[in-house]
PDB file of C-alpha atoms in Angstrom:
ATOM      1  CA  TRP P   1      -3.205 -13.416   5.869  1.00  0.00           C
ATOM      2  CA  GLU P   2      -1.428 -16.730   5.422  1.00  0.00           C
ATOM      3  CA  LYS P   3       0.269 -15.365   2.277  1.00  0.00           C
ATOM      4  CA  ALA P   4       1.294 -12.055   3.864  1.00  0.00           C
ATOM      5  CA  THR P   5       5.018 -11.350   4.016  1.00  0.00           C
ATOM      6  CA  TYR P   6       4.800  -9.392   7.280  1.00  0.00           C
ATOM      7  CA  GLN P   7       2.357 -10.447   9.995  1.00  0.00           C
ATOM      8  CA  GLU P   8       3.255  -7.685  12.469  1.00  0.00           C
ATOM      9  CA  ASP P   9       3.903  -3.940  12.439  1.00  0.00           C
ATOM     10  CA  THR P  10       7.324  -3.352  10.878  1.00  0.00           C
ATOM     11  CA  THR P  11       9.695  -0.402  10.312  1.00  0.00           C
ATOM     12  CA  PHE P  12      11.843  -0.069   7.181  1.00  0.00           C
ATOM     13  CA  GLY P  13      14.610   2.238   5.958  1.00  0.00           C
ATOM     14  CA  ASN P  14      16.696   5.143   7.210  1.00  0.00           C
ATOM     15  CA  GLY P  15      15.581   8.171   5.172  1.00  0.00           C
ATOM     16  CA  ALA P  16      14.626  11.683   6.255  1.00  0.00           C
ATOM     17  CA  LYS P  17      10.880  11.287   5.538  1.00  0.00           C
ATOM     18  CA  THR P  18       8.519   9.015   7.451  1.00  0.00           C
ATOM     19  CA  VAL P  19       5.526   7.328   5.829  1.00  0.00           C
ATOM     20  CA  VAL P  20       2.991   5.383   7.908  1.00  0.00           C
ATOM     21  CA  VAL P  21       0.872   2.924   5.916  1.00  0.00           C
ATOM     22  CA  GLU P  22      -1.817   0.667   7.341  1.00  0.00           C
ATOM     23  CA  VAL P  23      -2.442  -2.526   5.360  1.00  0.00           C
ATOM     24  CA  LYS P  24      -5.870  -4.038   6.030  1.00  0.00           C
ATOM     25  CA  ILE P  25      -7.293  -7.359   4.957  1.00  0.00           C
ATOM     26  CA  GLY P  26     -10.613  -8.241   6.539  1.00  0.00           C
ATOM     27  CA  GLU P  27     -10.422  -7.558  10.264  1.00  0.00           C
ATOM     28  CA  LYS P  28      -6.608  -7.653  10.496  1.00  0.00           C
ATOM     29  CA  THR P  29      -4.338  -4.640  10.042  1.00  0.00           C
ATOM     30  CA  VAL P  30      -0.557  -4.269  10.107  1.00  0.00           C
ATOM     31  CA  THR P  31       1.242  -0.947  10.014  1.00  0.00           C
ATOM     32  CA  PHE P  32       4.381  -0.238   8.029  1.00  0.00           C
ATOM     33  CA  THR P  33       6.531   2.704   9.038  1.00  0.00           C
ATOM     34  CA  VAL P  34       8.888   3.555   6.188  1.00  0.00           C
ATOM     35  CA  LYS P  35      11.761   5.998   6.580  1.00  0.00           C
ATOM     36  CA  THR P  36      12.770   7.096   3.095  1.00  0.00           C
ATOM     37  CA  ASP P  37      14.265   9.773   0.889  1.00  0.00           C
ATOM     38  CA  LYS P  38      11.734   9.021  -1.888  1.00  0.00           C
ATOM     39  CA  ASP P  39       9.067  11.599  -2.808  1.00  0.00           C
ATOM     40  CA  THR P  40       5.952   9.451  -3.249  1.00  0.00           C
ATOM     41  CA  VAL P  41       4.202   6.854  -1.105  1.00  0.00           C
ATOM     42  CA  GLY P  42       4.465   4.307  -3.919  1.00  0.00           C
ATOM     43  CA  ALA P  43       8.206   4.803  -4.382  1.00  0.00           C
ATOM     44  CA  ALA P  44       8.792   4.397  -0.632  1.00  0.00           C
ATOM     45  CA  LEU P  45       6.787   1.147  -0.514  1.00  0.00           C
ATOM     46  CA  PHE P  46       8.252  -0.176  -3.756  1.00  0.00           C
ATOM     47  CA  GLU P  47      11.764   0.506  -2.473  1.00  0.00           C
ATOM     48  CA  HIS P  48      11.202  -2.133   0.237  1.00  0.00           C
ATOM     49  CA  LYS P  49       9.248  -4.559  -2.000  1.00  0.00           C
ATOM     50  CA  LEU P  50       6.049  -3.974  -0.033  1.00  0.00           C
ATOM     51  CA  ILE P  51       3.980  -3.406  -3.199  1.00  0.00           C
ATOM     52  CA  ASP P  52       3.954  -4.577  -6.787  1.00  0.00           C
ATOM     53  CA  GLY P  53       1.742  -3.951  -9.775  1.00  0.00           C
ATOM     54  CA  ASP P  54       1.427  -2.998 -13.405  1.00  0.00           C
ATOM     55  CA  GLN P  55       2.066   0.412 -14.903  1.00  0.00           C
ATOM     56  CA  GLY P  56      -0.954   1.674 -16.837  1.00  0.00           C
ATOM     57  CA  GLU P  57      -2.218   4.872 -18.389  1.00  0.00           C
ATOM     58  CA  PHE P  58      -3.444   6.085 -14.966  1.00  0.00           C
ATOM     59  CA  GLY P  59      -0.278   5.137 -13.063  1.00  0.00           C
ATOM     60  CA  LEU P  60       0.582   2.076 -11.012  1.00  0.00           C
ATOM     61  CA  TYR P  61      -2.223  -0.483 -10.714  1.00  0.00           C
ATOM     62  CA  LEU P  62      -1.527  -2.277  -7.440  1.00  0.00           C
ATOM     63  CA  LYS P  63      -1.720  -6.043  -7.678  1.00  0.00           C
ATOM     64  CA  LYS P  64       0.225  -7.109  -4.608  1.00  0.00           C
ATOM     65  CA  VAL P  65       0.626  -5.558  -1.158  1.00  0.00           C
ATOM     66  CA  ASN P  66       2.584  -7.274   1.621  1.00  0.00           C
ATOM     67  CA  GLY P  67       2.731 -10.436  -0.489  1.00  0.00           C
ATOM     68  CA  VAL P  68      -1.069 -10.655  -0.898  1.00  0.00           C
ATOM     69  CA  THR P  69      -2.436 -10.488  -4.448  1.00  0.00           C
ATOM     70  CA  ALA P  70      -5.705  -8.797  -5.397  1.00  0.00           C
ATOM     71  CA  ASP P  71      -6.868  -9.469  -8.954  1.00  0.00           C
ATOM     72  CA  TYR P  72     -10.068  -7.834 -10.129  1.00  0.00           C
ATOM     73  CA  ASP P  73     -10.168 -10.027 -13.248  1.00  0.00           C
ATOM     74  CA  VAL P  74     -10.206 -13.197 -11.126  1.00  0.00           C
ATOM     75  CA  ASP P  75     -12.447 -12.436  -8.146  1.00  0.00           C
ATOM     76  CA  LYS P  76     -13.302  -8.695  -8.310  1.00  0.00           C
ATOM     77  CA  SER P  77     -10.742  -7.889  -5.572  1.00  0.00           C
ATOM     78  CA  TYR P  78      -8.529  -4.800  -5.589  1.00  0.00           C
ATOM     79  CA  TRP P  79      -6.367  -2.670  -3.309  1.00  0.00           C
ATOM     80  CA  ALA P  80      -8.148   0.540  -2.260  1.00  0.00           C
ATOM     81  CA  PHE P  81      -5.899   3.465  -1.282  1.00  0.00           C
ATOM     82  CA  TYR P  82      -6.924   5.986   1.399  1.00  0.00           C
ATOM     83  CA  VAL P  83      -5.335   9.210   2.637  1.00  0.00           C
ATOM     84  CA  ASN P  84      -6.394  10.242   6.155  1.00  0.00           C
ATOM     85  CA  GLY P  85      -9.462   7.996   5.874  1.00  0.00           C
ATOM     86  CA  GLU P  86     -10.622   9.407   2.529  1.00  0.00           C
ATOM     87  CA  TYR P  87     -10.499   7.490  -0.757  1.00  0.00           C
ATOM     88  CA  ALA P  88      -7.411   8.832  -2.552  1.00  0.00           C
ATOM     89  CA  MET P  89      -7.797  10.919  -5.685  1.00  0.00           C
ATOM     90  CA  THR P  90      -4.348   9.864  -6.896  1.00  0.00           C
ATOM     91  CA  GLY P  91      -2.590   6.503  -6.971  1.00  0.00           C
ATOM     92  CA  VAL P  92       0.195   5.537  -4.569  1.00  0.00           C
ATOM     93  CA  ASP P  93       2.832   6.293  -7.195  1.00  0.00           C
ATOM     94  CA  MET P  94       1.568   9.863  -7.635  1.00  0.00           C
ATOM     95  CA  THR P  95       0.813  10.698  -3.994  1.00  0.00           C
ATOM     96  CA  GLU P  96       3.476  12.918  -2.462  1.00  0.00           C
ATOM     97  CA  ILE P  97       4.647  11.977   1.022  1.00  0.00           C
ATOM     98  CA  GLU P  98       3.312  14.313   3.707  1.00  0.00           C
ATOM     99  CA  GLU P  99       4.458  14.086   7.319  1.00  0.00           C
ATOM    100  CA  GLY P 100       1.691  13.261   9.799  1.00  0.00           C
ATOM    101  CA  VAL P 101      -0.644  11.817   7.157  1.00  0.00           C
ATOM    102  CA  THR P 102      -1.984   8.277   7.577  1.00  0.00           C
ATOM    103  CA  TYR P 103      -2.168   6.187   4.432  1.00  0.00           C
ATOM    104  CA  LYS P 104      -4.111   2.941   4.153  1.00  0.00           C
ATOM    105  CA  LEU P 105      -4.174   0.127   1.605  1.00  0.00           C
ATOM    106  CA  GLU P 106      -7.231  -2.079   2.021  1.00  0.00           C
ATOM    107  CA  TYR P 107      -7.996  -5.375   0.301  1.00  0.00           C
ATOM    108  CA  THR P 108     -11.475  -4.864  -1.126  1.00  0.00           C
ATOM    109  CA  LYS P 109     -14.016  -7.063  -2.925  1.00  0.00           C
TER     110      LYS P 109
END
């Protein structure tokens, strides 16, 4: 967590939609509440520079979340994306924002 941009729960933005995203690394979790007018989870997070990655044939491949890099090619780590506790069937950039849904990005090895 020493490289994380935000160490505590933080709220961003002023939009009409609210997205709640838990970011978990090991035993520590912070929650981002993003108020946005964007349509997808990825766009809302990207708008506030909370995520970064590479665009590929299957959408955005997350490399960095909250300032922490996961690189499968280096150490087999990656960012797993969950919707209401279930492994997501779409990437963050293709997942429409739904009110009341909990999203989670978890550093995984």
